[in-house]
mmCIF file of C-alpha atoms in Angstrom:
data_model
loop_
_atom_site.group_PDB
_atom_site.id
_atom_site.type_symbol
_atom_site.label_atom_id
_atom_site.label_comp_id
_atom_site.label_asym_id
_atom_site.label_seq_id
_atom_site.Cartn_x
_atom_site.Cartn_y
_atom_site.Cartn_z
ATOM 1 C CA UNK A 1 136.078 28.768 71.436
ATOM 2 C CA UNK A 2 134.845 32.558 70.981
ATOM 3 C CA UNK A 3 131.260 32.764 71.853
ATOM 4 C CA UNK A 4 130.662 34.053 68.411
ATOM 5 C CA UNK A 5 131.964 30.720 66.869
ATOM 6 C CA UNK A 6 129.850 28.785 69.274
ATOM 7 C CA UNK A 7 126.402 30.731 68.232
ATOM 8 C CA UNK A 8 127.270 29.568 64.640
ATOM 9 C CA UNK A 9 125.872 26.548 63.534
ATOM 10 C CA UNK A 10 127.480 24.333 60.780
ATOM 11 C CA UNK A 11 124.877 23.213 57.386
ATOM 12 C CA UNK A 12 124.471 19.620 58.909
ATOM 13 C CA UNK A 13 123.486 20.965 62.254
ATOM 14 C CA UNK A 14 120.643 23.484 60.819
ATOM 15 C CA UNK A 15 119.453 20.347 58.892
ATOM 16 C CA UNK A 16 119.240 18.085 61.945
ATOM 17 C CA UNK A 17 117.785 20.564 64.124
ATOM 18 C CA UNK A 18 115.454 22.378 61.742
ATOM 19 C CA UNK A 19 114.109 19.056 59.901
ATOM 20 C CA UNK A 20 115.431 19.806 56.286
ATOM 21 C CA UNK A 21 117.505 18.424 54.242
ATOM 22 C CA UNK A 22 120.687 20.207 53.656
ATOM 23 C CA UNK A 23 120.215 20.188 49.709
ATOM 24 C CA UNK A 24 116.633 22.333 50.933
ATOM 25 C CA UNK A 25 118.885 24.553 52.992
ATOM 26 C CA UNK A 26 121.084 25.274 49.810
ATOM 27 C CA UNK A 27 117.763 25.954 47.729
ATOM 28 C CA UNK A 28 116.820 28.537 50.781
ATOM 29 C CA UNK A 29 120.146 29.957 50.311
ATOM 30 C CA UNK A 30 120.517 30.502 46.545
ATOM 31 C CA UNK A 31 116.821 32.111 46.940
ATOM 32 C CA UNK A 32 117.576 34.212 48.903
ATOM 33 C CA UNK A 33 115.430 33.178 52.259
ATOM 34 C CA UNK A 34 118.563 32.621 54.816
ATOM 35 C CA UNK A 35 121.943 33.896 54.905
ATOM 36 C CA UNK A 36 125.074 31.949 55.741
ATOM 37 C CA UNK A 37 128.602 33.032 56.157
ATOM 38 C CA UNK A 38 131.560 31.331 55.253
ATOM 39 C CA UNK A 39 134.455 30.035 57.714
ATOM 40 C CA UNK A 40 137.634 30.245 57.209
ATOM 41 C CA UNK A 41 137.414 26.687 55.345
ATOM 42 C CA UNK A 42 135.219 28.075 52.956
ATOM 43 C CA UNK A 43 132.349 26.261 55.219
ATOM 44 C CA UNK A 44 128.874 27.239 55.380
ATOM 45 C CA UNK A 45 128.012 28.443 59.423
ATOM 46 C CA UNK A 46 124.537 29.631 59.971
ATOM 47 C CA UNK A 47 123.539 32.393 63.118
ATOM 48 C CA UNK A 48 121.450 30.115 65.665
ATOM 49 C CA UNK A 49 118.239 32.410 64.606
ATOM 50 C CA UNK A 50 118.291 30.628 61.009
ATOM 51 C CA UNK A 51 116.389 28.217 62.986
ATOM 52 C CA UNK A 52 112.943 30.239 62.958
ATOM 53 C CA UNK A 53 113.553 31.596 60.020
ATOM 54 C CA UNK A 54 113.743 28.021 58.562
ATOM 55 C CA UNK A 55 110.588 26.976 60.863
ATOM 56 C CA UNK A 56 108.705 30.043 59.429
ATOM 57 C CA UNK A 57 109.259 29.098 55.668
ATOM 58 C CA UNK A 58 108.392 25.584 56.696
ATOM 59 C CA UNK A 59 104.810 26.910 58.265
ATOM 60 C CA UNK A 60 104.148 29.038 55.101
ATOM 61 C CA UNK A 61 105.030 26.486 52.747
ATOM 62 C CA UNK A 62 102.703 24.168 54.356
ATOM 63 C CA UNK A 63 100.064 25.928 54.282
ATOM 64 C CA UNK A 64 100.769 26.711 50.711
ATOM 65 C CA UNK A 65 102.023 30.412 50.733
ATOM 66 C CA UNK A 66 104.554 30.597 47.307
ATOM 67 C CA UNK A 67 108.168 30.672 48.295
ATOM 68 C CA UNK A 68 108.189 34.126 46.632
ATOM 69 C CA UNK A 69 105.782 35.575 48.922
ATOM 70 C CA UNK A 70 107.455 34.037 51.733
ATOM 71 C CA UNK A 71 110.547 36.129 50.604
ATOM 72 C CA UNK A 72 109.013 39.252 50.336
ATOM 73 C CA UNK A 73 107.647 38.611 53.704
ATOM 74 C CA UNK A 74 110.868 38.116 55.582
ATOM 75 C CA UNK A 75 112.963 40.523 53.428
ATOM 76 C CA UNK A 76 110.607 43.253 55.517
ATOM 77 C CA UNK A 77 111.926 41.759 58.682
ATOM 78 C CA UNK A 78 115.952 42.536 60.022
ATOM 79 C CA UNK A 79 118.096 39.764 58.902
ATOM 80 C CA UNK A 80 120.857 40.083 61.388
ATOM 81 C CA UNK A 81 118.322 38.754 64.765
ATOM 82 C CA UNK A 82 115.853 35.965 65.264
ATOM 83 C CA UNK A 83 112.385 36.394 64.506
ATOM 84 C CA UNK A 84 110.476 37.571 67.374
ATOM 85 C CA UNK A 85 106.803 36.568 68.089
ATOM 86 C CA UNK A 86 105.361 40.015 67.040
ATOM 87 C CA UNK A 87 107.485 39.519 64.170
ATOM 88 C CA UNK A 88 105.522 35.865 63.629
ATOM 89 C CA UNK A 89 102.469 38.160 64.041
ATOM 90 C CA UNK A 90 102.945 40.631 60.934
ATOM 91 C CA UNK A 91 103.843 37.362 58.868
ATOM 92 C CA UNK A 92 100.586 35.697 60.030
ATOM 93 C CA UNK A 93 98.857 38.852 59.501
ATOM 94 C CA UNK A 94 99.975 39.242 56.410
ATOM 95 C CA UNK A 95 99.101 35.899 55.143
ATOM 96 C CA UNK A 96 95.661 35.700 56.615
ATOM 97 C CA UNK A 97 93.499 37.189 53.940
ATOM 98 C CA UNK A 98 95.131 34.873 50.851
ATOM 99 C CA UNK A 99 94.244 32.020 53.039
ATOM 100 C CA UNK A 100 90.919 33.058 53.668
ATOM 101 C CA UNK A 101 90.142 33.224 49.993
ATOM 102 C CA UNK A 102 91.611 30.370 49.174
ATOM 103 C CA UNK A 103 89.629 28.763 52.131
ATOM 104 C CA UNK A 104 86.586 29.959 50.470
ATOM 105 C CA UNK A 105 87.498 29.214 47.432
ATOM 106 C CA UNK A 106 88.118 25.498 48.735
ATOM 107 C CA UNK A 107 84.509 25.368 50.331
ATOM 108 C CA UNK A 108 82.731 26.759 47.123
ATOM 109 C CA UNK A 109 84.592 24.063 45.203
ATOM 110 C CA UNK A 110 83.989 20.979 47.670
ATOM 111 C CA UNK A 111 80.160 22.072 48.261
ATOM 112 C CA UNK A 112 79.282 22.277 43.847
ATOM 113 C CA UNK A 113 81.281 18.633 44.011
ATOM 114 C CA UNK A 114 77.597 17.328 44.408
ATOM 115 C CA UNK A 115 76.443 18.675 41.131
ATOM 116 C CA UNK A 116 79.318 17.352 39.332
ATOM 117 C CA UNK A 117 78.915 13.224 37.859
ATOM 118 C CA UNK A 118 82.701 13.677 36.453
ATOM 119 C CA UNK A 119 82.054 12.762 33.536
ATOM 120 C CA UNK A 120 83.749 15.094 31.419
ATOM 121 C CA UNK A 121 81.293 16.910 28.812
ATOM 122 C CA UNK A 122 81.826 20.323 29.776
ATOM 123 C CA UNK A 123 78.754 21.220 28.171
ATOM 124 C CA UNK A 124 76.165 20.227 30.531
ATOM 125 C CA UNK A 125 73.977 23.643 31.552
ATOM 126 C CA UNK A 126 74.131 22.872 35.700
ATOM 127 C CA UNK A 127 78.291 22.227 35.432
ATOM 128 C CA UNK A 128 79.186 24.633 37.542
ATOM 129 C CA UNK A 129 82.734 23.725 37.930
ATOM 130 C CA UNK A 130 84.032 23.907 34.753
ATOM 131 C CA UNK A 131 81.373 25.362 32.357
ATOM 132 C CA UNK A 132 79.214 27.289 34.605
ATOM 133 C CA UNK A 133 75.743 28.064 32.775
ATOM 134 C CA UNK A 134 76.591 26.138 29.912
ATOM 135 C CA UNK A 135 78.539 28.914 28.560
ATOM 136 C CA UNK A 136 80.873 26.537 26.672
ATOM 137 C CA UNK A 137 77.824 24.693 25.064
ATOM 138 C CA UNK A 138 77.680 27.086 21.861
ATOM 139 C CA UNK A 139 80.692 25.630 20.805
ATOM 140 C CA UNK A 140 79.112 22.718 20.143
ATOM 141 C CA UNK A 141 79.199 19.078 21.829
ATOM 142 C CA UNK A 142 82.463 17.416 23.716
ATOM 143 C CA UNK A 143 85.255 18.601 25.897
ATOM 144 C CA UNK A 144 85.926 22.508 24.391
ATOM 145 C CA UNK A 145 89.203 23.116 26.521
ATOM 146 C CA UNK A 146 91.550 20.758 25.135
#
């Protein structure tokens, strides 16, 4: 076997190795996220570097960076070699600031939980979570977003 044949990896063997299912692999595919060439079966064979690539949508996903995003992301890195660790580094980079404000976002939202009885009014002046200063009030009484 040719030693490019042997750095290809067949759809099952991505899956096994990378943690996904293959159906996720096909979703990756038809968006555009990882490439695959076709044998001469008409079978799907993967380059050996798929494997990060997969592992770095997997990381961004988790910490809940759009699929989109991820695209753009990679689409700014060469397709046809692994992804290096100062190419990890631009991704990170990259990434770092939406996280933060969704971070802070996260804290500002757990630490006004406190002022909020859940009960549902959305008119009470000190809501701050969903009718902040009781700007909803002048509607009149009850829930005003439904």
């Amino acid at each position: 076997m040719a030693k490019a044949a042997q750095d290809l990896l067949m759809v099952g063997e991505v899956a096994a190795r990378s943690g996904v299912a293959v159906s996720t692999l096909h979703f990756y595919e038809a968006k555009g996220l990882i490439r695959s060439f076709r044998s001469a079966g008409n079978q799907r064979r993967y380059r050996r570097g798929v494997l990060r690539r997969v592992a770095v949508i997997k990381v961004g996903q988790r910490t809940g960076i759009p699929l989109a995003d991820i695209k753009r992301a990679l689409d700014l890195l060469p397709a046809d070699r692994p992804l290096t660790a100062e190419d990890w580094r631009l991704l990170s980079d990259g990434w770092r600031a939406d996280l933060d404000e969704r971070i802070a976002k996260l804290t500002a939202l757990r630490d006004q939980l406190g002022d909020c009885i859940g009960c549902g009014c959305l008119s009470m002046e000190a809501c701050p979570l969903r009718n902040p200063d009781d700007s909803l009030g002048v509607r009149g009484g009850g829930p005003q977003l439904i």
